[in-house]
Short mmCIF file of C-alpha atoms in Angstrom, two decimals:
data_model
loop_
_atom_site.label_atom_id
_atom_site.label_comp_id
_atom_site.label_asym_id
_atom_site.label_seq_id
_atom_site.Cartn_x
_atom_site.Cartn_y
_atom_site.Cartn_z
CA MET J 790 -35.74 12.01 24.22
CA HIS J 791 -36.99 15.46 23.29
CA LEU J 792 -35.23 18.45 24.80
CA THR J 793 -38.44 20.49 24.36
CA ASP J 794 -39.90 18.26 27.17
CA CYS J 795 -36.79 18.61 29.30
CA ASP J 796 -36.92 20.64 32.55
CA SER J 797 -33.44 19.58 33.74
CA PRO J 798 -30.41 21.70 32.73
CA ILE J 799 -28.98 21.55 29.26
CA LEU J 800 -25.36 22.48 29.13
CA LEU J 801 -23.93 23.93 25.97
CA LEU J 802 -20.22 23.11 25.39
CA HIS J 803 -18.19 25.17 22.82
CA GLY J 804 -15.21 24.30 20.66
CA ILE J 805 -11.76 25.70 20.25
CA LEU J 806 -11.82 29.52 19.78
CA GLY J 807 -15.03 29.66 21.73
CA ASP J 808 -16.34 30.10 25.24
CA GLY J 809 -19.70 30.30 27.00
CA ARG J 810 -20.56 33.40 24.89
CA THR J 811 -20.66 31.38 21.65
CA PHE J 812 -24.18 30.07 22.34
CA ALA J 813 -25.62 33.23 23.75
CA PRO J 814 -27.98 33.55 20.70
CA LEU J 815 -29.59 30.16 21.55
CA GLN J 816 -30.17 31.30 25.14
CA ASP J 817 -31.76 34.53 23.90
CA ALA J 818 -34.00 32.74 21.30
CA HIS J 819 -35.11 29.87 23.68
CA PRO J 820 -35.82 31.43 27.08
CA GLN J 821 -38.29 28.62 27.76
CA LEU J 822 -35.50 26.05 27.77
CA PRO J 823 -32.99 25.54 30.69
CA LEU J 824 -29.99 26.32 28.38
CA ILE J 825 -26.69 27.02 30.27
CA PRO J 826 -23.52 27.91 28.43
CA TYR J 827 -20.43 26.29 29.90
CA THR J 828 -16.96 27.65 29.50
CA LEU J 829 -14.10 25.17 29.48
CA SER J 830 -11.19 26.01 31.69
CA GLY J 831 -8.50 27.88 29.80
CA SER J 832 -11.01 29.50 27.47
CA GLY J 833 -12.48 32.91 27.57
CA ALA J 834 -10.91 36.38 27.81
CA ASP J 835 -8.91 35.41 30.91
CA GLY J 836 -8.31 31.84 29.89
CA GLU J 837 -4.71 32.35 28.93
CA SER J 838 -3.90 32.68 32.65
CA ILE J 839 -4.55 28.92 32.97
CA ALA J 840 -1.49 26.79 32.50
CA ALA J 841 -1.31 25.27 29.04
CA GLN J 842 -0.65 21.86 30.67
CA ALA J 843 -4.16 22.04 32.22
CA PHE J 844 -5.82 22.27 28.79
CA ASN J 845 -6.76 18.83 27.57
CA THR J 846 -9.87 16.61 27.16
CA GLU J 847 -9.13 14.51 30.25
CA ILE J 848 -8.90 17.45 32.56
CA HIS J 849 -11.89 19.20 31.04
CA SER J 850 -13.99 16.10 31.35
CA ASP J 851 -13.10 15.77 35.10
CA GLN J 852 -13.85 19.43 35.65
CA LEU J 853 -17.24 18.97 33.96
CA ILE J 854 -18.02 16.06 36.22
CA ALA J 855 -17.02 18.12 39.27
CA HIS J 856 -19.15 21.08 38.06
CA CYS J 857 -22.26 18.98 37.48
CA THR J 858 -21.78 17.17 40.88
CA GLN J 859 -21.57 20.52 42.63
CA HIS J 860 -24.30 22.51 40.86
CA TYR J 861 -27.10 20.11 39.72
CA ALA J 862 -29.21 17.79 41.83
CA THR J 863 -30.56 16.00 38.72
CA PRO J 864 -28.94 14.62 35.62
CA VAL J 865 -28.20 17.17 32.85
CA SER J 866 -28.09 16.92 29.12
CA LEU J 867 -24.97 17.95 27.13
CA VAL J 868 -24.88 19.77 23.83
CA ALA J 869 -21.35 19.63 22.50
CA TRP J 870 -19.48 20.76 19.43
CA SER J 871 -16.09 19.83 18.00
CA TYR J 872 -13.39 19.62 20.64
CA SER J 873 -15.94 19.44 23.48
CA CYS J 874 -17.64 16.38 21.95
CA HIS J 875 -14.84 14.20 23.39
CA VAL J 876 -14.98 16.12 26.68
CA ALA J 877 -18.68 15.28 26.90
CA LEU J 878 -18.07 11.61 25.89
CA LEU J 879 -15.41 10.99 28.50
CA ALA J 880 -17.40 12.71 31.24
CA ALA J 881 -20.52 10.65 30.56
CA PHE J 882 -18.38 7.52 30.38
CA LYS J 883 -16.79 8.13 33.73
CA ALA J 884 -19.92 9.50 35.55
CA PRO J 885 -23.02 8.26 33.68
CA HIS J 886 -25.33 9.05 36.64
CA LEU J 887 -24.75 12.72 36.03
CA PHE J 888 -26.03 12.81 32.42
CA ASN J 889 -29.32 12.16 30.69
CA ALA J 890 -28.08 12.25 27.09
CA LEU J 891 -25.45 13.76 24.76
CA TYR J 892 -26.15 15.74 21.67
CA LEU J 893 -22.98 16.04 19.60
CA TYR J 894 -21.95 17.80 16.44
CA ASP J 895 -18.72 17.27 14.45
CA CYS J 896 -16.46 15.05 16.60
CA ILE J 897 -12.73 15.66 15.99
CA VAL J 898 -10.79 12.99 17.94
CA PRO J 899 -9.49 10.04 15.93
CA SER J 900 -10.93 7.47 18.38
CA TYR J 901 -14.16 5.42 18.54
CA GLY J 902 -12.74 2.67 16.42
CA LEU J 903 -11.38 4.99 13.75
CA GLU J 904 -7.83 4.32 15.12
CA GLU J 905 -8.37 0.60 14.25
CA ASP J 906 -9.17 1.31 10.51
CA PRO J 907 -5.82 1.99 8.77
CA ALA J 908 -7.31 3.48 5.59
CA ALA J 909 -9.66 5.76 7.51
CA LEU J 910 -6.86 6.84 9.99
CA LYS J 911 -4.57 7.60 7.07
CA ALA J 912 -7.28 9.77 5.44
CA PHE J 913 -7.89 11.50 8.72
CA SER J 914 -4.19 12.21 9.26
CA ARG J 915 -3.78 13.60 5.73
CA ASP J 916 -6.77 16.00 6.09
CA LEU J 917 -5.72 17.06 9.53
CA HIS J 918 -2.21 17.92 8.13
CA GLN J 919 -3.76 19.85 5.22
CA MET J 920 -6.05 21.70 7.68
CA MET J 921 -3.49 22.64 10.32
CA SER J 922 -0.45 23.52 8.13
CA PRO J 923 -1.27 27.10 7.57
CA VAL J 924 -2.35 27.48 11.17
CA ILE J 925 0.92 26.14 12.48
CA LYS J 926 2.84 28.31 10.04
CA ALA J 927 1.09 31.42 11.30
CA LEU J 928 1.80 30.55 14.93
CA ARG J 929 5.41 29.93 14.22
CA ASN J 930 5.59 33.39 12.54
CA GLY J 931 4.18 34.89 15.76
CA SER J 932 0.86 35.87 14.09
CA PRO J 933 -2.06 34.65 16.26
CA ASP J 934 -4.63 36.65 14.44
CA VAL J 935 -3.47 35.08 11.17
CA ALA J 936 -3.62 31.63 12.76
CA VAL J 937 -7.23 32.26 13.90
CA ASP J 938 -8.21 33.29 10.40
CA ALA J 939 -6.48 30.24 8.91
CA PHE J 940 -8.34 28.02 11.45
CA VAL J 941 -11.67 29.54 10.59
CA ARG J 942 -11.11 29.15 6.89
CA ALA J 943 -10.06 25.51 7.40
CA CYS J 944 -13.34 24.83 9.13
CA SER J 945 -15.46 26.46 6.43
CA ALA J 946 -16.73 24.84 3.31
CA LYS J 947 -17.28 28.29 1.82
CA ASN J 948 -13.81 29.69 2.61
CA ILE J 949 -15.30 32.11 5.24
CA GLY J 950 -12.52 33.88 7.08
CA LEU J 951 -12.55 35.53 10.50
CA MET J 952 -13.56 39.00 9.09
CA ASP J 953 -16.51 37.41 7.30
CA GLN J 954 -18.02 36.40 10.58
CA SER J 955 -20.11 38.58 12.83
CA PRO J 956 -18.31 41.20 15.05
CA ARG J 957 -19.61 39.24 18.06
CA ILE J 958 -18.01 35.97 16.94
CA GLN J 959 -14.75 37.82 15.84
CA ALA J 960 -14.36 39.19 19.28
CA ILE J 961 -14.92 35.80 20.98
CA LYS J 962 -12.39 34.13 18.64
CA LEU J 963 -9.66 36.79 19.21
CA ASP J 964 -10.19 36.55 22.94
CA ASN J 965 -9.57 32.78 22.46
CA ALA J 966 -6.73 32.83 20.04
CA HIS J 967 -4.48 31.15 22.63
CA THR J 968 -6.59 28.03 22.51
CA VAL J 969 -5.35 27.16 19.01
CA SER J 970 -1.84 26.47 20.22
CA ARG J 971 -3.18 24.64 23.24
CA LEU J 972 -5.18 22.38 20.95
CA LEU J 973 -1.95 21.41 19.19
CA THR J 974 0.23 20.84 22.30
CA GLN J 975 -2.42 19.23 24.54
CA LYS J 976 -1.89 15.76 26.06
CA GLU J 977 -3.06 13.10 23.76
CA PRO J 978 -6.86 12.71 24.20
CA GLU J 979 -7.80 9.60 26.31
CA PRO J 980 -9.25 7.17 23.74
CA LEU J 981 -12.72 5.70 23.69
CA THR J 982 -12.17 2.38 21.87
CA LYS J 983 -14.67 0.20 20.23
CA SER J 984 -14.63 -2.08 23.19
CA ALA J 985 -15.26 0.84 25.50
CA LEU J 986 -18.14 2.07 23.33
CA ASN J 987 -19.67 -1.45 23.54
CA ALA J 988 -20.54 -0.65 27.11
CA TYR J 989 -21.31 3.14 26.70
CA PRO J 990 -23.84 4.01 29.31
CA VAL J 991 -25.54 7.26 28.06
CA PRO J 992 -27.75 7.79 24.96
CA VAL J 993 -26.07 9.83 22.23
CA ARG J 994 -27.17 11.72 19.20
CA ILE J 995 -24.28 12.35 16.83
CA CYS J 996 -24.50 14.53 13.78
CA TRP J 997 -21.99 15.94 11.36
CA GLY J 998 -22.13 18.48 8.57
CA GLU J 999 -22.53 16.99 5.13
CA ASP J 1000 -20.02 19.68 3.97
CA SER J 1001 -17.75 19.48 7.01
CA ARG J 1002 -14.11 18.51 6.56
CA LEU J 1003 -13.22 14.86 6.34
CA ILE J 1004 -11.71 14.67 9.80
CA PHE J 1005 -15.03 15.71 11.39
CA GLN J 1006 -17.07 13.28 9.23
CA LEU J 1007 -14.69 10.40 9.84
CA ALA J 1008 -14.59 10.80 13.68
CA SER J 1009 -18.38 11.23 13.82
CA LYS J 1010 -19.13 8.32 11.58
CA ALA J 1011 -16.86 6.02 13.56
CA LEU J 1012 -18.71 7.02 16.76
CA LEU J 1013 -22.12 6.45 15.24
CA GLU J 1014 -21.05 3.08 13.78
CA HIS J 1015 -19.63 1.65 16.98
CA LEU J 1016 -22.15 2.90 19.56
CA PRO J 1017 -24.51 0.16 20.63
CA LYS J 1018 -27.84 0.56 18.80
CA ASP J 1019 -29.68 1.05 22.11
CA ARG J 1020 -27.40 4.06 22.81
CA ARG J 1021 -27.93 5.79 19.50
CA LEU J 1022 -30.62 8.38 19.66
CA ALA J 1023 -32.86 8.82 16.65
CA GLY J 1024 -31.93 11.71 14.40
CA SER J 1025 -28.25 10.89 14.19
CA GLY J 1026 -26.49 11.23 10.94
CA PRO J 1027 -25.41 13.93 8.35
CA LEU J 1028 -26.94 17.34 8.15
CA PRO J 1029 -27.47 18.49 4.51
CA ASN J 1030 -25.81 21.73 3.38
CA CYS J 1031 -24.00 22.28 6.73
CA ASP J 1032 -20.37 22.54 7.67
CA HIS J 1033 -18.33 22.82 10.80
CA LEU J 1034 -19.24 26.47 11.50
CA LEU J 1035 -23.01 25.73 11.64
CA PRO J 1036 -23.39 26.51 15.39
CA GLU J 1037 -21.97 29.94 14.77
CA GLU J 1038 -23.21 30.86 11.30
CA ASP J 1039 -26.77 29.49 11.77
CA PRO J 1040 -27.37 28.92 15.45
CA GLU J 1041 -31.11 28.51 14.97
CA ARG J 1042 -30.70 25.67 12.46
CA PHE J 1043 -28.19 24.12 14.85
CA MET J 1044 -30.84 24.30 17.61
CA GLN J 1045 -33.41 22.64 15.40
CA TYR J 1046 -31.00 19.76 14.97
CA ILE J 1047 -30.59 19.54 18.79
CA LEU J 1048 -34.34 19.63 19.22
CA GLN J 1049 -35.38 17.28 16.38
CA GLY J 1050 -32.31 15.43 14.87
CA ALA J 1051 -31.17 15.12 11.36
#
């Protein structure tokens, strides 16, 4: 499936520290495509008013299903990054009639068969601890701005900090600083096991950054490995010289992956 030939909606789903504004450059650069940024509940400048208990992948997937049911007469495609990859996967698993295909970058949830591989799960847990320790320390010290910077650096292969990013991205992330603690305290994500993936009903392209952290690579590789072959879209795999911040730092290159694959 080529999104360039698509006339049905293409929803763009952001990650933690983002909202619908994250993908505004893609909308501006591709007015010929039906790109629609979607903001997860609890994200955005007013997202902190949503109860923390309502911020998890299960609720977000159910809300996405309700949104698509209400607003679109035809199936949509989903472009998802990081946290929202699992949201997209759950939504399409529960309501496949609403979705044409999923285009995912850098999964983060230790599911998809990863939880059944002790060595891989141990490596995932070790890297996650290393990634989040400075973030948690900053939150405990009551320094959300420092936590945001630590989170950005942990996601960058080039040690990019918050102040190294564009003013537009900085503003979005500071508006969404509250989502970091909600990521840490959310209800455990509903798993998608190997047996569930055997019957996965929607085609998926899954890519990951060749330079992304190990947690993103392990989760993404597990998904690709355990999806049925007839559900793997061509172009899945690693993206050279890319890390987790690709959709923010080089949105045009990210879009080319969406359009063409790895």
